[in-house]
Coordinates of C-alpha atoms in Angstrom, one line a residue:
Chain A
M124 CA -27.4 -12.6 -37.9
D125 CA -29.1 -15.3 -35.9
R126 CA -30.2 -13.8 -32.7
H127 CA -29.2 -16.8 -30.7
L128 CA -25.7 -16.4 -32.0
V129 CA -25.9 -12.7 -31.1
Q130 CA -26.8 -13.8 -27.6
R131 CA -23.9 -16.2 -27.3
L132 CA -21.5 -13.5 -28.6
G133 CA -23.0 -11.0 -26.2
F134 CA -22.6 -13.2 -23.2
A135 CA -19.1 -14.0 -24.1
L136 CA -18.4 -10.3 -24.4
L137 CA -19.8 -9.7 -20.9
G138 CA -17.6 -12.4 -19.6
V139 CA -14.6 -10.7 -21.2
V140 CA -15.5 -7.4 -19.6
A141 CA -15.8 -9.1 -16.2
L142 CA -12.3 -10.4 -16.8
I143 CA -11.0 -7.0 -17.7
V144 CA -12.4 -5.8 -14.4
V145 CA -11.0 -8.7 -12.3
I146 CA -7.5 -9.2 -13.9
P147 CA -6.0 -5.9 -12.8
I148 CA -7.2 -6.6 -9.2
V149 CA -5.4 -9.9 -9.3
L150 CA -2.3 -8.2 -10.8
V151 CA -2.2 -5.5 -8.2
I152 CA -2.4 -7.9 -5.3
G153 CA -0.1 -10.5 -7.0
I154 CA 2.7 -8.0 -7.9
I155 CA 2.7 -6.4 -4.5
L156 CA 2.7 -9.8 -2.9
V157 CA 5.6 -11.2 -5.0
R158 CA 7.8 -8.1 -4.8
G159 CA 7.0 -7.3 -1.2
A160 CA 7.5 -10.8 0.1
S161 CA 11.3 -10.5 -0.4
A162 CA 11.4 -7.5 1.9
L163 CA 9.6 -9.1 4.7
S164 CA 11.7 -10.2 7.6
W165 CA 11.4 -10.1 11.4
E166 CA 13.6 -7.0 11.4
F167 CA 11.5 -5.2 8.7
L168 CA 8.4 -5.7 10.9
T169 CA 9.9 -4.9 14.3
A170 CA 12.8 -2.5 13.8
M171 CA 12.9 1.2 13.7
P172 CA 13.7 2.8 10.4
R173 CA 17.3 3.8 9.9
E174 CA 19.4 5.9 7.6
G175 CA 16.6 8.2 6.5
M176 CA 14.2 5.3 6.2
T177 CA 16.2 3.6 3.5
A178 CA 17.1 0.8 5.9
G179 CA 15.7 -0.9 9.0
G180 CA 12.0 -1.6 9.6
I181 CA 8.6 0.0 9.7
W182 CA 7.7 -0.9 13.3
P183 CA 6.6 2.7 14.4
A184 CA 4.3 2.9 11.3
I185 CA 2.7 -0.4 12.1
V186 CA 2.2 0.6 15.7
G187 CA 0.9 4.0 14.6
T188 CA -1.7 2.5 12.3
L189 CA -2.9 0.1 15.0
L190 CA -3.2 2.9 17.5
L191 CA -5.1 5.1 15.1
T192 CA -7.4 2.2 14.3
L193 CA -8.0 1.5 17.9
G194 CA -8.7 5.1 18.6
T195 CA -11.1 5.2 15.7
A196 CA -12.9 2.1 17.1
V197 CA -13.2 3.5 20.6
V198 CA -15.1 6.6 19.3
A199 CA -16.9 5.2 16.2
I200 CA -18.3 2.0 17.7
P201 CA -20.3 3.4 20.6
V202 CA -21.5 6.5 18.7
G203 CA -22.2 4.6 15.5
V204 CA -24.1 1.7 17.1
G205 CA -25.9 4.1 19.4
G206 CA -27.0 6.1 16.4
A207 CA -28.1 3.0 14.5
V208 CA -30.1 1.7 17.5
Y209 CA -31.8 5.1 17.7
L210 CA -32.6 5.2 14.0
S211 CA -33.9 1.7 13.7
E212 CA -35.6 1.2 17.1
Y213 CA -36.8 4.5 18.3
A214 CA -36.9 7.1 15.5
R215 CA -40.3 7.6 13.9
D216 CA -40.4 8.6 10.3
T217 CA -40.4 12.4 10.7
W218 CA -38.7 15.1 8.6
L219 CA -36.0 15.1 11.3
T220 CA -35.1 11.4 10.8
R221 CA -35.2 11.9 7.1
V222 CA -32.7 14.8 7.4
V223 CA -30.5 12.6 9.6
R224 CA -30.5 9.9 7.0
L225 CA -29.7 12.4 4.3
A226 CA -26.9 13.8 6.5
I227 CA -25.4 10.3 6.9
I228 CA -25.5 9.6 3.2
N229 CA -23.7 12.9 2.6
L230 CA -21.2 12.3 5.4
A231 CA -20.4 9.0 3.5
G232 CA -19.7 11.0 0.4
V233 CA -17.4 13.7 1.7
P234 CA -14.0 13.4 0.1
S235 CA -11.3 12.1 2.5
V236 CA -9.1 15.1 2.0
V237 CA -12.0 17.3 3.1
Y238 CA -12.2 15.3 6.4
G239 CA -8.5 16.0 6.7
L240 CA -9.2 19.8 6.4
F241 CA -12.0 19.5 8.8
G242 CA -9.9 17.6 11.4
L243 CA -7.2 20.3 11.0
G244 CA -9.7 23.1 11.5
L245 CA -11.6 21.6 14.4
F246 CA -9.4 19.2 16.3
V247 CA -5.8 20.4 15.6
L248 CA -6.3 24.1 15.7
F249 CA -9.7 25.1 17.3
L250 CA -9.6 22.5 20.1
Q251 CA -5.8 22.7 20.2
F252 CA -5.2 19.0 20.3
G253 CA -2.2 19.7 18.0
T254 CA -1.0 17.2 15.4
S255 CA -1.8 14.2 17.5
I256 CA -3.1 10.7 17.6
L257 CA -6.2 12.1 19.4
A258 CA -6.9 14.5 16.5
G259 CA -6.2 11.8 13.9
S260 CA -8.4 9.2 15.6
L261 CA -11.3 11.6 15.9
T262 CA -11.1 12.7 12.3
L263 CA -11.0 9.0 11.2
A264 CA -13.8 8.2 13.5
I265 CA -16.1 10.8 12.0
M266 CA -15.2 9.5 8.5
T267 CA -16.0 5.9 9.6
L268 CA -19.3 6.8 11.3
P269 CA -21.6 6.7 8.3
I270 CA -20.3 3.2 7.3
V271 CA -20.8 1.9 10.9
I272 CA -24.2 3.5 11.2
S273 CA -25.7 2.3 8.0
A274 CA -24.3 -1.3 8.4
A275 CA -25.5 -1.5 12.0
E276 CA -28.9 -0.1 11.1
E277 CA -29.3 -2.6 8.3
A278 CA -28.4 -5.4 10.7
L279 CA -30.8 -4.2 13.4
R280 CA -33.6 -3.9 10.8
A281 CA -33.0 -7.4 9.6
V282 CA -34.0 -8.8 13.1
P283 CA -37.7 -9.8 12.7
T284 CA -40.2 -7.7 14.6
E285 CA -41.4 -10.9 16.4
F286 CA -38.2 -10.9 18.5
R287 CA -39.2 -7.5 19.9
T288 CA -42.8 -8.3 20.5
V289 CA -42.0 -11.6 22.2
S290 CA -39.6 -9.7 24.5
A291 CA -42.3 -7.1 25.2
S292 CA -44.9 -9.8 25.9
L293 CA -42.6 -11.3 28.5
G294 CA -42.7 -8.0 30.4
G295 CA -39.4 -6.7 29.1
T296 CA -39.1 -3.0 28.6
R297 CA -38.2 -1.7 25.2
W298 CA -34.6 -1.1 26.2
Q299 CA -34.3 -4.7 27.7
G300 CA -35.6 -6.1 24.5
I301 CA -33.0 -4.2 22.5
R302 CA -30.2 -4.9 24.9
H303 CA -30.8 -8.6 25.4
V304 CA -32.6 -9.7 22.2
V305 CA -32.2 -7.4 19.3
L306 CA -28.5 -6.4 19.7
P307 CA -27.2 -9.9 20.2
Q308 CA -29.1 -11.1 17.1
A309 CA -27.8 -8.2 15.1
F310 CA -24.3 -8.6 16.4
P311 CA -22.6 -10.4 13.5
G312 CA -24.0 -7.8 11.0
I313 CA -22.8 -5.0 13.3
I314 CA -19.3 -6.4 13.7
T315 CA -19.0 -6.8 9.9
G316 CA -20.0 -3.2 9.4
V317 CA -17.6 -2.1 12.1
L318 CA -14.7 -4.0 10.6
L319 CA -15.4 -2.6 7.1
G320 CA -15.4 0.9 8.5
L321 CA -12.2 0.3 10.5
L322 CA -10.3 -1.2 7.5
R323 CA -11.2 1.9 5.6
A324 CA -9.9 4.1 8.4
A325 CA -6.7 2.0 8.6
G326 CA -5.9 2.4 5.0
E327 CA -6.8 6.1 4.6
T328 CA -4.0 8.7 4.1
A329 CA -5.6 12.0 3.3
P330 CA -7.5 12.5 6.6
I331 CA -4.3 11.9 8.6
L332 CA -2.0 14.0 6.4
F333 CA -2.5 17.2 8.5
T334 CA -3.9 15.8 11.7
V335 CA -1.5 13.2 13.0
A336 CA 1.0 11.8 10.5
A337 CA 4.7 12.3 11.1
F338 CA 7.2 12.1 8.3
Y339 CA 10.0 10.3 10.2
L340 CA 9.8 9.6 13.9
P341 CA 12.1 6.8 15.0
Y342 CA 10.4 6.2 18.3
L343 CA 7.0 5.1 19.5
P344 CA 4.3 7.6 20.6
R345 CA 4.0 7.9 24.4
S346 CA 0.6 9.7 24.7
P347 CA -2.5 10.5 22.7
F348 CA -1.1 13.9 22.1
D349 CA 2.0 12.7 20.3
Q350 CA 2.4 12.5 16.5
T351 CA 2.9 9.1 15.0
M352 CA 4.0 7.5 11.8
A353 CA 1.3 5.5 10.0
L354 CA 1.5 2.8 7.3
P355 CA -0.5 4.6 4.5
Y356 CA 1.3 7.9 5.0
H357 CA 4.7 6.1 5.3
L358 CA 4.0 4.4 2.0
Y359 CA 3.2 7.8 0.4
V360 CA 6.3 9.4 1.8
I361 CA 8.7 6.7 0.8
S362 CA 7.3 6.4 -2.7
T363 CA 7.1 10.1 -3.5
Q364 CA 9.1 12.2 -1.1
V365 CA 12.3 10.3 -0.5
P366 CA 14.7 9.9 -3.5
G367 CA 16.7 6.8 -3.9
M368 CA 14.3 4.6 -1.8
P369 CA 15.1 0.9 -2.3
P370 CA 12.0 -0.6 -4.1
E371 CA 11.9 -3.6 -1.7
I372 CA 11.1 -1.4 1.2
Q373 CA 8.4 0.3 -0.8
Y374 CA 6.8 -3.0 -1.9
G375 CA 7.3 -4.4 1.6
T376 CA 5.4 -1.5 3.2
A377 CA 2.7 -1.7 0.6
L378 CA 2.4 -5.5 1.3
V379 CA 2.1 -5.0 5.1
L380 CA -0.6 -2.4 4.6
L381 CA -2.5 -4.5 2.1
A382 CA -2.2 -7.6 4.3
L383 CA -3.5 -5.7 7.3
V384 CA -6.5 -4.3 5.4
L385 CA -7.4 -7.4 3.4
S386 CA -7.2 -9.6 6.5
M387 CA -9.7 -7.4 8.2
N388 CA -11.8 -7.7 5.0
V389 CA -11.6 -11.5 5.0
V390 CA -12.4 -11.7 8.7
A391 CA -15.5 -9.6 8.1
T392 CA -16.6 -11.8 5.2
L393 CA -16.1 -15.0 7.2
I394 CA -18.1 -13.7 10.2
R395 CA -20.9 -12.7 7.9
S396 CA -21.1 -16.0 6.1
Y397 CA -20.6 -18.0 9.2
Y398 CA -23.5 -16.4 11.1
R399 CA -25.7 -16.3 8.0
R400 CA -25.5 -20.1 7.9
K401 CA -26.0 -20.4 11.6
R402 CA -28.9 -18.0 11.8
E403 CA -32.3 -19.5 12.8
W404 CA -34.6 -17.0 11.1
Chain B
M252 CA -30.0 11.7 20.2
V253 CA -26.8 10.3 18.6
G254 CA -28.5 10.2 15.3
I255 CA -29.0 13.9 15.3
S256 CA -25.3 14.3 15.9
S257 CA -24.7 13.2 12.4
I258 CA -26.5 16.3 11.1
G259 CA -24.3 18.1 13.6
F260 CA -21.2 16.6 12.0
V261 CA -22.2 17.6 8.5
L262 CA -22.9 21.1 9.8
L263 CA -19.6 21.2 11.8
I264 CA -17.6 20.1 8.7
F265 CA -19.2 22.9 6.8
V266 CA -18.8 25.5 9.5
F267 CA -15.1 24.7 10.0
L268 CA -14.4 24.7 6.3
M269 CA -16.2 28.0 6.0
R270 CA -14.4 29.4 9.1
E271 CA -11.0 28.8 7.5
G272 CA -11.9 29.2 3.9
V273 CA -14.2 32.2 3.6
P274 CA -11.3 34.7 4.3
T275 CA -10.0 33.6 0.8
F276 CA -13.0 35.3 -0.8
L277 CA -12.3 38.5 1.1
E278 CA -8.5 38.4 0.6
V279 CA -8.3 37.3 -3.0
P280 CA -10.2 39.3 -5.7
P281 CA -12.6 37.1 -7.7
G282 CA -10.7 37.8 -10.9
N283 CA -7.6 36.2 -9.4
L284 CA -9.6 33.4 -7.6
F285 CA -11.2 32.1 -10.7
G286 CA -8.3 32.9 -13.0
T287 CA -6.3 30.5 -15.0
R288 CA -3.1 30.4 -13.0
W289 CA -2.4 28.8 -9.7
Y290 CA 1.0 30.0 -8.4
P291 CA 0.6 30.5 -4.7
T292 CA 4.1 31.8 -4.3
F293 CA 3.2 34.7 -6.6
D294 CA -0.1 35.2 -4.9
L295 CA -1.9 33.8 -7.9
F296 CA -4.8 31.6 -6.8
G297 CA -6.6 30.8 -10.0
T298 CA -8.7 27.7 -9.2
L299 CA -9.9 27.2 -12.7
P300 CA -7.1 24.8 -13.8
L301 CA -7.7 22.7 -10.7
I302 CA -11.4 22.5 -11.3
L303 CA -11.0 21.7 -14.9
G304 CA -8.3 19.2 -14.0
S305 CA -10.7 17.4 -11.6
I306 CA -13.4 17.4 -14.2
L307 CA -11.2 16.1 -16.9
V308 CA -9.9 13.2 -14.8
T309 CA -13.3 12.4 -13.3
L310 CA -15.2 12.4 -16.6
T311 CA -12.6 10.3 -18.3
A312 CA -12.7 7.9 -15.4
I313 CA -16.4 7.6 -15.6
A314 CA -16.3 7.1 -19.4
I315 CA -14.1 4.1 -18.8
A316 CA -15.9 2.8 -15.7
L317 CA -19.5 3.1 -17.0
P318 CA -19.4 0.5 -19.7
L319 CA -17.2 -1.8 -17.6
G320 CA -19.4 -1.3 -14.5
V321 CA -22.8 -1.8 -16.2
A322 CA -21.6 -4.8 -18.2
T323 CA -20.1 -6.4 -15.1
A324 CA -23.3 -5.7 -13.1
V325 CA -25.4 -7.3 -15.9
F326 CA -23.0 -10.2 -16.1
V327 CA -23.0 -10.9 -12.4
R328 CA -26.8 -10.4 -12.0
E329 CA -28.2 -11.9 -15.2
V330 CA -25.7 -14.1 -16.9
A331 CA -22.9 -15.5 -14.8
P332 CA -23.1 -19.1 -13.5
S333 CA -23.1 -19.1 -9.8
W334 CA -19.5 -20.2 -9.5
A335 CA -18.4 -17.1 -11.4
R336 CA -20.6 -14.9 -9.2
E337 CA -18.9 -16.4 -6.1
V338 CA -15.5 -15.4 -7.5
L339 CA -16.4 -12.0 -8.9
K340 CA -18.3 -10.5 -6.0
P341 CA -15.5 -11.0 -3.4
M342 CA -12.9 -9.8 -5.9
I343 CA -14.8 -6.6 -6.3
E344 CA -15.2 -6.2 -2.6
V345 CA -11.4 -6.7 -2.3
L346 CA -10.9 -4.0 -4.8
A347 CA -13.1 -1.7 -2.7
G348 CA -10.9 -2.5 0.3
I349 CA -7.5 -1.7 -1.3
P350 CA -6.2 1.5 0.3
S351 CA -6.0 4.3 -2.3
V352 CA -2.3 4.9 -1.4
V353 CA -1.5 1.3 -2.4
L354 CA -3.3 1.8 -5.7
G355 CA -1.5 5.0 -6.2
F356 CA 1.8 3.3 -5.5
F357 CA 1.0 0.6 -8.0
G358 CA 0.0 3.3 -10.5
M359 CA 3.3 5.0 -10.1
T360 CA 5.5 2.0 -10.3
I361 CA 3.7 -0.2 -12.8
L362 CA 1.0 1.7 -14.6
A363 CA 2.7 5.0 -15.3
P364 CA 5.7 3.4 -17.1
L365 CA 3.3 1.2 -19.0
V366 CA 1.3 4.2 -20.2
R367 CA 4.5 6.1 -21.1
E368 CA 5.7 3.2 -23.3
V369 CA 2.4 2.2 -24.9
L370 CA 1.4 5.8 -25.8
G371 CA 4.8 7.1 -26.4
V372 CA 4.3 10.2 -24.2
P373 CA 7.2 11.9 -22.4
T374 CA 5.9 11.0 -18.9
G375 CA 3.5 8.4 -17.7
L376 CA 2.2 10.6 -15.0
T377 CA -0.8 12.0 -16.9
A378 CA -4.5 12.7 -16.5
F379 CA -5.2 9.5 -18.4
T380 CA -3.2 7.4 -15.9
G381 CA -5.2 9.0 -13.1
A382 CA -8.4 8.4 -14.8
L383 CA -7.6 4.8 -15.4
L384 CA -6.9 4.3 -11.7
L385 CA -10.0 6.2 -10.7
A386 CA -12.1 4.2 -13.0
Y387 CA -11.2 1.0 -11.1
M388 CA -11.6 2.8 -7.8
S389 CA -15.2 3.8 -8.6
L390 CA -16.1 0.4 -10.1
P391 CA -17.0 -1.3 -6.8
T392 CA -19.5 1.5 -6.0
M393 CA -20.9 1.5 -9.5
I394 CA -21.2 -2.2 -9.8
S395 CA -22.9 -2.7 -6.5
V396 CA -25.5 0.1 -7.0
A397 CA -26.2 -1.0 -10.6
E398 CA -26.6 -4.6 -9.4
D399 CA -29.1 -3.4 -6.8
A400 CA -31.0 -1.6 -9.5
L401 CA -31.1 -4.7 -11.7
D402 CA -32.1 -6.7 -8.7
A403 CA -35.1 -4.4 -8.2
V404 CA -36.5 -5.1 -11.6
P405 CA -39.5 -7.5 -11.1
K406 CA -39.1 -11.0 -12.4
S407 CA -42.3 -10.6 -14.3
Y408 CA -40.6 -8.1 -16.6
R409 CA -38.1 -10.7 -17.6
D410 CA -40.8 -13.4 -18.0
A411 CA -42.8 -11.1 -20.2
G412 CA -39.8 -10.4 -22.4
L413 CA -39.0 -14.1 -22.8
A414 CA -42.7 -15.0 -23.4
M415 CA -42.7 -12.5 -26.3
G416 CA -40.1 -14.7 -27.9
A417 CA -37.2 -12.5 -27.2
T418 CA -33.9 -14.0 -26.3
Q419 CA -32.5 -13.5 -22.9
W420 CA -29.9 -11.1 -24.4
Q421 CA -32.7 -9.0 -26.0
T422 CA -34.7 -9.0 -22.8
I423 CA -31.7 -7.8 -20.8
W424 CA -30.9 -4.8 -23.0
R425 CA -34.4 -3.8 -24.1
V426 CA -36.4 -4.5 -21.0
V427 CA -34.3 -5.1 -17.8
V428 CA -31.6 -2.4 -18.2
P429 CA -34.1 0.3 -19.4
A430 CA -36.3 -0.5 -16.4
A431 CA -33.2 -0.2 -14.1
R432 CA -32.2 3.1 -15.8
S433 CA -32.7 5.4 -12.9
G434 CA -30.7 3.1 -10.6
I435 CA -27.9 3.0 -13.0
V436 CA -27.9 6.8 -13.2
T437 CA -27.6 6.8 -9.4
A438 CA -24.7 4.4 -9.7
V439 CA -23.0 6.8 -12.1
M440 CA -23.6 9.8 -9.8
L441 CA -22.1 8.0 -6.8
G442 CA -19.2 6.9 -9.0
V443 CA -18.6 10.5 -10.0
A444 CA -18.7 11.7 -6.4
R445 CA -16.2 8.9 -5.4
A446 CA -13.9 9.8 -8.3
I447 CA -13.9 13.6 -7.8
G448 CA -13.1 13.3 -4.1
E449 CA -10.4 10.7 -4.4
T450 CA -7.0 12.1 -3.3
M451 CA -4.0 10.0 -2.8
A452 CA -4.0 7.8 -5.9
V453 CA -4.7 10.8 -8.1
M454 CA -2.0 12.9 -6.5
M455 CA 0.6 10.1 -7.0
V456 CA -0.1 9.5 -10.7
T457 CA -1.3 12.6 -12.4
G458 CA 2.0 14.5 -12.3
N459 CA 0.5 17.6 -10.5
A460 CA 1.2 20.3 -13.0
A461 CA -1.3 23.1 -12.5
R462 CA -1.9 24.0 -16.1
M463 CA -5.1 24.6 -18.0
P464 CA -6.2 21.3 -19.6
V465 CA -7.7 23.0 -22.6
T466 CA -5.7 21.5 -25.5
L467 CA -6.6 18.3 -27.2
D468 CA -3.7 16.3 -25.8
S469 CA -4.3 17.5 -22.2
L470 CA -5.5 14.0 -21.3
F471 CA -2.0 12.6 -22.0
R472 CA -0.2 15.4 -20.1
P473 CA 0.3 16.0 -16.4
V474 CA -2.7 17.6 -14.7
R475 CA -3.5 18.7 -11.2
T476 CA -6.8 18.1 -9.4
M477 CA -8.4 20.0 -6.5
T478 CA -7.9 17.2 -4.0
A479 CA -4.3 16.7 -4.9
T480 CA -3.6 20.5 -4.5
V481 CA -5.0 20.5 -1.0
A482 CA -3.2 17.4 0.0
A483 CA 0.1 18.3 -1.4
E484 CA 0.2 22.0 -0.3
M485 CA -1.5 22.0 3.0
G486 CA 1.4 20.5 4.8
E487 CA 3.7 23.3 3.8
V488 CA 1.7 26.5 4.3
A489 CA 1.7 28.8 7.3
H490 CA -1.5 28.6 9.2
G491 CA -3.5 31.7 8.6
S492 CA -1.8 32.8 5.4
T493 CA -3.7 33.6 2.3
H494 CA -2.5 30.4 0.7
Y495 CA -3.8 28.4 3.7
H496 CA -7.2 30.0 3.4
A497 CA -7.2 29.4 -0.4
L498 CA -6.7 25.7 0.2
F499 CA -9.7 25.6 2.5
G500 CA -11.5 27.5 -0.2
V501 CA -10.8 24.6 -2.6
G502 CA -12.0 22.3 0.2
I503 CA -15.3 24.2 0.4
L504 CA -15.7 23.8 -3.4
L505 CA -15.0 20.1 -3.2
F506 CA -17.5 19.7 -0.3
L507 CA -20.2 21.5 -2.1
I508 CA -19.7 19.6 -5.3
T509 CA -19.8 16.2 -3.6
F510 CA -22.7 17.4 -1.4
L511 CA -24.8 18.3 -4.4
I512 CA -24.1 15.1 -6.3
N513 CA -24.8 12.9 -3.2
L514 CA -28.0 14.9 -2.5
A515 CA -29.2 14.3 -6.1
A516 CA -28.3 10.6 -5.9
A517 CA -30.0 10.2 -2.5
S518 CA -33.1 12.0 -3.6
T519 CA -33.5 9.6 -6.5
I520 CA -33.1 6.7 -4.1
F521 CA -35.7 8.2 -1.7
Q522 CA -38.2 8.8 -4.6
K523 CA -37.9 5.2 -5.7
R524 CA -38.5 4.0 -2.1
R525 CA -41.6 6.0 -1.9
R526 CA -43.0 4.8 -5.2
G527 CA -42.1 1.3 -4.1
G528 CA -39.9 0.8 -7.1
L529 CA -36.8 -0.2 -5.2
R530 CA -37.9 -3.4 -3.5

């Protein structure tokens, strides 16, 4: 066969494969969007669940997920960015930093359910936080750390060395250079990484299964030591544990969770592309 | 200072898994622990069906994802016009962002009935359904790592191929992809690690029957993975019981498996860096 014909057939085949990859993604989002939209109402978003969760809203699950995400952010951002600053600005290439890097890569690969076990062992039982928002947030934060650290480190490394030398030549200390020059320049990259990490935390179920999630709790948590409902766990519960669940509520919950996570995704992408165009170096 | 804490976290995770899991190995005789039956109510803690279940689902998922992933990476990096790239890459990022419980829900409500009807099996909640979902869940990782690997192949390789009179198609498959081979292997390893550790989606669509997947039709029957076992049973066991320790034991196993795979993947990346192959 003519090899140019082979090439054209081959390229067409690759295009078809790319379609096979993309079409299910569109289908998943499309179906959940269409079927979930009919469930959405002001009441669904802001009311307590009623009648064994088969009626009413998902307000406590939404609040729970927002609280957990906030708790994760409070822990993961300072620790993660601090770690990244250390790795990119201070650490020399010794065996120790190499082990640290390896540890981060491995931390990123630990299965989410293992984080759940770890959170149960350390925070819930050993430190006696109980099944609580505190324990759940800490578990999610440790899971999020590797994402934040590697994204922030990449952003910091992308800042040209000249920025640091200029700052030093003006008499700034190393820390002043980092604080006033490097960090602001790397900020968009860092914030993108943080958002990507947080959206992962917001959507995860396995780490919160044994550390925070409540099956059915028709009131809002009052302290960090309370349990809470959360969107991903709620979706799991109403789609597998409760018989006779109206499908609209299931699809509605899936849609709210998906919308929350994807909007964070979109914001992260927009920030990245906006600053990439604005960047002067 | 903070950087070092991440080693601390890895160690901590291991220590706490061991603390809760090691008693299993003391309480349950090895013959039972690696036996073929997992019935915790009868004190049978055979982890073999769970391990084989995980392996079956993972390998099938990778067998589906590998051709799709490599072809998509080649398409995006080498062939696609820029508008197609602008559409494809964000779509794949979106896929990476969809929570696994949402995919699991989709798998239960749409995919499983579809599998049941198309294949004519009694239930759609099978190892195959799980593998299909897992394949798509590991695609974003595989595609982006494979793309990086293709990206790292110097342009001169492509030019040399074309200058020899080869078509672009021949150059891609005989020069560029072989040159990116080790990066693609890394992509597969990371995909495997991602797939074997995935919990919610798998738990929701594989039917969770802890039976030995040794017959030929196992792929189209319910199966139970290690992750699903831990997630499904941990909520119901008494803390400190043998069953509780056994679940942590399964956790240790999972941790070690993913740790080894990631270590292997990381070491190939580091080697490349040192030889200057990867950028």
